[in-house]
Amino acid sequence: MNTRLRDFVTAFADMLEQHQDEPHILEHGAQLLQNLVTHDDWLPEDYARPDPLRYQQYLLHADSLRRFSVVSFVWGPGQHTPIHNHTVWGMIGMLRGAETAQSYTWQDGALQEHGKPLQLQPGMVEAVSPRIGDVHKVSNAFTDRVSISIHVYGANIGEVQRSVFSEDGIRKDFISGYVNTTLPNIWNFSADTATP
Ligand code: FE
């Protein structure tokens, strides 16, 4: 079952050896991610578990060169993110259920909804980045069941300093981390000066 994830990670790393420019990464990466989320038989249950209070981000793979990371996003019924950015390229592949993504753009210092909300169905892939549009809000399309999407980012996303925004555009810094941080977090640079 997990050969699918392993094959994806290997193919993605191979692809990054060949392509360093974002348009090509998004084009080829989307095909690989689409292959992965076309089948819903590989995600272990421990990484598919919702939480009643908030959506969950489980790290599935972190590239040792920090070129990319793979995360499962598990939405409980009706859960949604705040408006947020990523600061690096990202791809969202819908695995189970459905989610709704609303893009935002800056206009005169305020955030405006950009276009209609996009509904992602299983097997679909969407991309974000500072180049093509990096601010959005994502919701579980269902109020009565769990939805799951698989995200790939051009960094170890759990360590990236980024922002959430209120509807009126007020910015707040955040670092998402992961919910499955039972392993020592070697990326927590703030702990570097702490006594072991
Ligand atoms: Fe996002």
PDB file of N, CA, C and O and ligand atoms in Angstrom, residues 73 81 84-86 92 128 134 136 138 151 153 162, ligand 1:
ATOM      1  N   PHE A  73      -3.549  16.594   5.120  1.00  0.00           N
ATOM      2  CA  PHE A  73      -4.446  17.545   5.775  1.00  0.00           C
ATOM      3  C   PHE A  73      -5.762  16.816   6.031  1.00  0.00           C
ATOM      4  O   PHE A  73      -6.391  16.359   5.079  1.00  0.00           O
ATOM      5  N   THR A  81      -9.476  26.591   7.360  1.00  0.00           N
ATOM      6  CA  THR A  81      -8.279  27.340   7.762  1.00  0.00           C
ATOM      7  C   THR A  81      -8.650  28.817   7.899  1.00  0.00           C
ATOM      8  O   THR A  81      -9.671  29.253   7.363  1.00  0.00           O
ATOM      9  N   HIS A  84      -4.554  32.473   4.768  1.00  0.00           N
ATOM     10  CA  HIS A  84      -3.126  32.302   5.054  1.00  0.00           C
ATOM     11  C   HIS A  84      -2.302  32.296   3.771  1.00  0.00           C
ATOM     12  O   HIS A  84      -2.840  32.128   2.678  1.00  0.00           O
ATOM     13  N   ASN A  85      -0.992  32.462   3.926  1.00  0.00           N
ATOM     14  CA  ASN A  85      -0.092  32.332   2.779  1.00  0.00           C
ATOM     15  C   ASN A  85       0.839  31.144   3.002  1.00  0.00           C
ATOM     16  O   ASN A  85       0.719  30.416   4.000  1.00  0.00           O
ATOM     17  N   HIS A  86       1.763  30.916   2.043  1.00  0.00           N
ATOM     18  CA  HIS A  86       2.678  29.769   2.124  1.00  0.00           C
ATOM     19  C   HIS A  86       4.136  30.201   1.996  1.00  0.00           C
ATOM     20  O   HIS A  86       4.999  29.568   2.573  1.00  0.00           O
ATOM     21  N   ILE A  92      -1.871  20.955  -3.845  1.00  0.00           N
ATOM     22  CA  ILE A  92      -2.899  20.322  -3.028  1.00  0.00           C
ATOM     23  C   ILE A  92      -3.568  19.257  -3.885  1.00  0.00           C
ATOM     24  O   ILE A  92      -4.135  19.581  -4.928  1.00  0.00           O
ATOM     25  N   VAL A 128      -0.453  26.664  -5.441  1.00  0.00           N
ATOM     26  CA  VAL A 128      -0.319  28.022  -4.896  1.00  0.00           C
ATOM     27  C   VAL A 128       1.167  28.383  -4.934  1.00  0.00           C
ATOM     28  O   VAL A 128       2.019  27.495  -4.949  1.00  0.00           O
ATOM     29  N   ASP A 134      -0.826  33.299  -3.659  1.00  0.00           N
ATOM     30  CA  ASP A 134      -0.329  32.573  -2.485  1.00  0.00           C
ATOM     31  C   ASP A 134      -1.239  32.673  -1.274  1.00  0.00           C
ATOM     32  O   ASP A 134      -0.990  32.055  -0.264  1.00  0.00           O
ATOM     33  N   HIS A 136      -4.913  32.149   0.448  1.00  0.00           N
ATOM     34  CA  HIS A 136      -6.215  31.519   0.282  1.00  0.00           C
ATOM     35  C   HIS A 136      -6.766  31.068   1.628  1.00  0.00           C
ATOM     36  O   HIS A 136      -6.097  31.129   2.656  1.00  0.00           O
ATOM     37  N   VAL A 138      -9.133  27.692   2.991  1.00  0.00           N
ATOM     38  CA  VAL A 138      -9.580  26.379   2.538  1.00  0.00           C
ATOM     39  C   VAL A 138     -10.544  25.783   3.563  1.00  0.00           C
ATOM     40  O   VAL A 138     -10.324  25.900   4.781  1.00  0.00           O
ATOM     41  N   HIS A 151      -0.757  17.437   0.589  1.00  0.00           N
ATOM     42  CA  HIS A 151      -0.093  18.678   0.179  1.00  0.00           C
ATOM     43  C   HIS A 151       1.404  18.443  -0.003  1.00  0.00           C
ATOM     44  O   HIS A 151       2.019  17.705   0.765  1.00  0.00           O
ATOM     45  N   TYR A 153       4.942  20.801  -0.589  1.00  0.00           N
ATOM     46  CA  TYR A 153       5.442  22.177  -0.545  1.00  0.00           C
ATOM     47  C   TYR A 153       6.928  22.208  -0.885  1.00  0.00           C
ATOM     48  O   TYR A 153       7.653  21.242  -0.615  1.00  0.00           O
ATOM     49  N   ARG A 162       5.305  31.991   8.217  1.00  0.00           N
ATOM     50  CA  ARG A 162       4.374  32.578   7.252  1.00  0.00           C
ATOM     51  C   ARG A 162       3.288  33.329   7.984  1.00  0.00           C
ATOM     52  O   ARG A 162       3.457  33.621   9.162  1.00  0.00           O
TER      53      ARG A 162
HETATM   54 FE    FE B   1      -2.865  26.640   2.113  1.00  0.00          FE
END
